Every structure is written in structure tokens, then in C-alpha cells.
Amino acid sequence: MKDQKAIIKDHFSYLFEESLLDEIALVGVHRNVGADEVLIEIGSYVKFMPLLLSGAIKIFRQEKENEQLLYFLEKGDTCAMTLNCCIGQTKSEIKAVAEMDSEMILVPIKKMEDWLSYKSWRSFVFESYNSRMLEMLEAIDSLAFNNLDQRLIKYLKDKATINKNLTIETSHREIAYEMNTSRVVISRVLKKLEKEEKIDLKRNKIILLKF
DNA sequence: TCATTAACACGGG
DNA sequence: CCCGTGTTAATGA
């Protein structure tokens, strides 16, 4: 298991102090997931919180029959919704799906509380909670203004960031599903963005230009 | 006004 | 041929 400790150290020594790294190595479970693997279903009880080492996870919220993409998780992030569920001991209100092949350490949620005595852990939790909160507020703004353009641009930016590539390989249908709207609208807005020379459109491909 | 649904044509793989 | 894409017409919120 000293392998695991080394891995954790490599990824998180910039975040956590030595003793906390030890604790994480002690109780953390290393896990690899494939792209599109479902990690958390709505209604299930969350027993672990993920600390991402590599890859990315997308978080959906379910409303009625639909699923709405809330945000992406990357290395160094943790899931604010997980924090919620843990503290309240409630069922998950979100669904988590691997955006790509990913690697993570799973930590039992009980530890979340225990570790609050670590300054670095408190900062980490508050920091990620804070950034999620801000992101959510932004999301609400654009929803309230019914501004699909903004949402789509943000979606594309996020997608490019997590893939570290300005070329996004996905279909309009896929985007429409994740943003909970129709393909016609996505096609139309993408076309508009193309005319504004912000993106380049190919079959199954979107190339970001001015970002 | 703008999203959605259905329908259609085009074209690449 | 199948699927993704671009567009339009009808309908509704």
C-alpha cells in the first residue's frame, strides 16, 4: 500500500499536510473507472466521497423525466453535492457519470467530518463548496435569463478544459441531452456561434476558436 | 418571442 | 444505408 501513499502524495501534497496524506492513504480506496460509467445514481446513499486524481466526472441533477448537467469535476475538485448528502445523511439528489476514463481515491464520508480538524482539509472543503456555489449562481442567472448562448458557451469551455483540447468530439444530440433542450436549438445556436467565428463546425466535432 | 416537435434533404462514412 | 446536421413549418408557452 506504500504505492498508494506515493500516488496520493504525488497528487495532493500541494493541498494537504503530511499527516492528512497519511490518513487518506490509510482509508482511501483507489479506483479506476471507464468513460460513461455511472458512479452515483439518484436516490442511492452516498458512502464515499471522490478525490479525483485524473480524468473528469460530470454531475447531473434530475428533474422529472429529465437530467440537467450541473457541472464537471476535475482533479483537485470534490463534489459539493456529496458534501451535502454526507452531512444530511440523505439520499443522493444527483447522478455522477465519468466523462472519460478516470482515476480517483474514494474516502468514506465519515472521515470528512473527522478531518475538519485539519486546516488544509477545511480550506479544501470550503473552497470547493464556495466555487460550486458561485458556479451554481451563474447557472441560475443564465437559466433565469433563458440565455442558451451563455450556457452553451460555458458548456463548451468546460468541455474543452477537462479534455485539454479545443476540439470537442460530440454530437449536437448529446449536448442537447446534457443541457436538457432540443437538438434543433443546439444546432441553431452552434451555427450562430460559427457565424460569429467563435467556433468551427465539423461532423461530430466542434473546434473552439476565440476563447 | 422563442422552444419544441416533426418532417425533410443533404452528405459522409 | 444510417446517422449527424441544417432548415423549415406548425404549435405552444
CSV table of C-alpha atoms (C1' of nucleotides) in Angstrom, one decimal, chain A residues 146 148 180-185 188 203, chain B residues 2-8 11-13:
chain,number,residue,atom,x,y,z
A,146,ASN,CA,-33.3,32.0,-20.7
A,148,LEU,CA,-28.9,29.4,-24.0
A,180,ASN,CA,-31.8,19.4,-21.4
A,181,THR,CA,-33.0,21.0,-24.6
A,182,SER,CA,-33.7,20.0,-28.2
A,183,ARG,CA,-31.2,19.4,-30.9
A,184,VAL,CA,-32.7,22.0,-33.2
A,185,VAL,CA,-31.8,24.7,-30.7
A,188,ARG,CA,-29.1,26.7,-34.4
A,203,ARG,CA,-19.3,16.5,-38.3
B,2,DC,C1',-38.5,31.6,-28.6
B,3,DA,C1',-38.5,26.5,-27.6
B,4,DT,C1',-40.2,22.2,-29.2
B,5,DT,C1',-41.8,18.7,-32.4
B,6,DA,C1',-42.0,16.7,-36.7
B,7,DA,C1',-40.5,16.4,-41.1
B,8,DC,C1',-37.3,16.6,-44.9
B,11,DG,C1',-23.8,14.2,-47.3
B,12,DG,C1',-20.0,11.4,-45.1
B,13,DG,C1',-18.6,7.1,-43.6
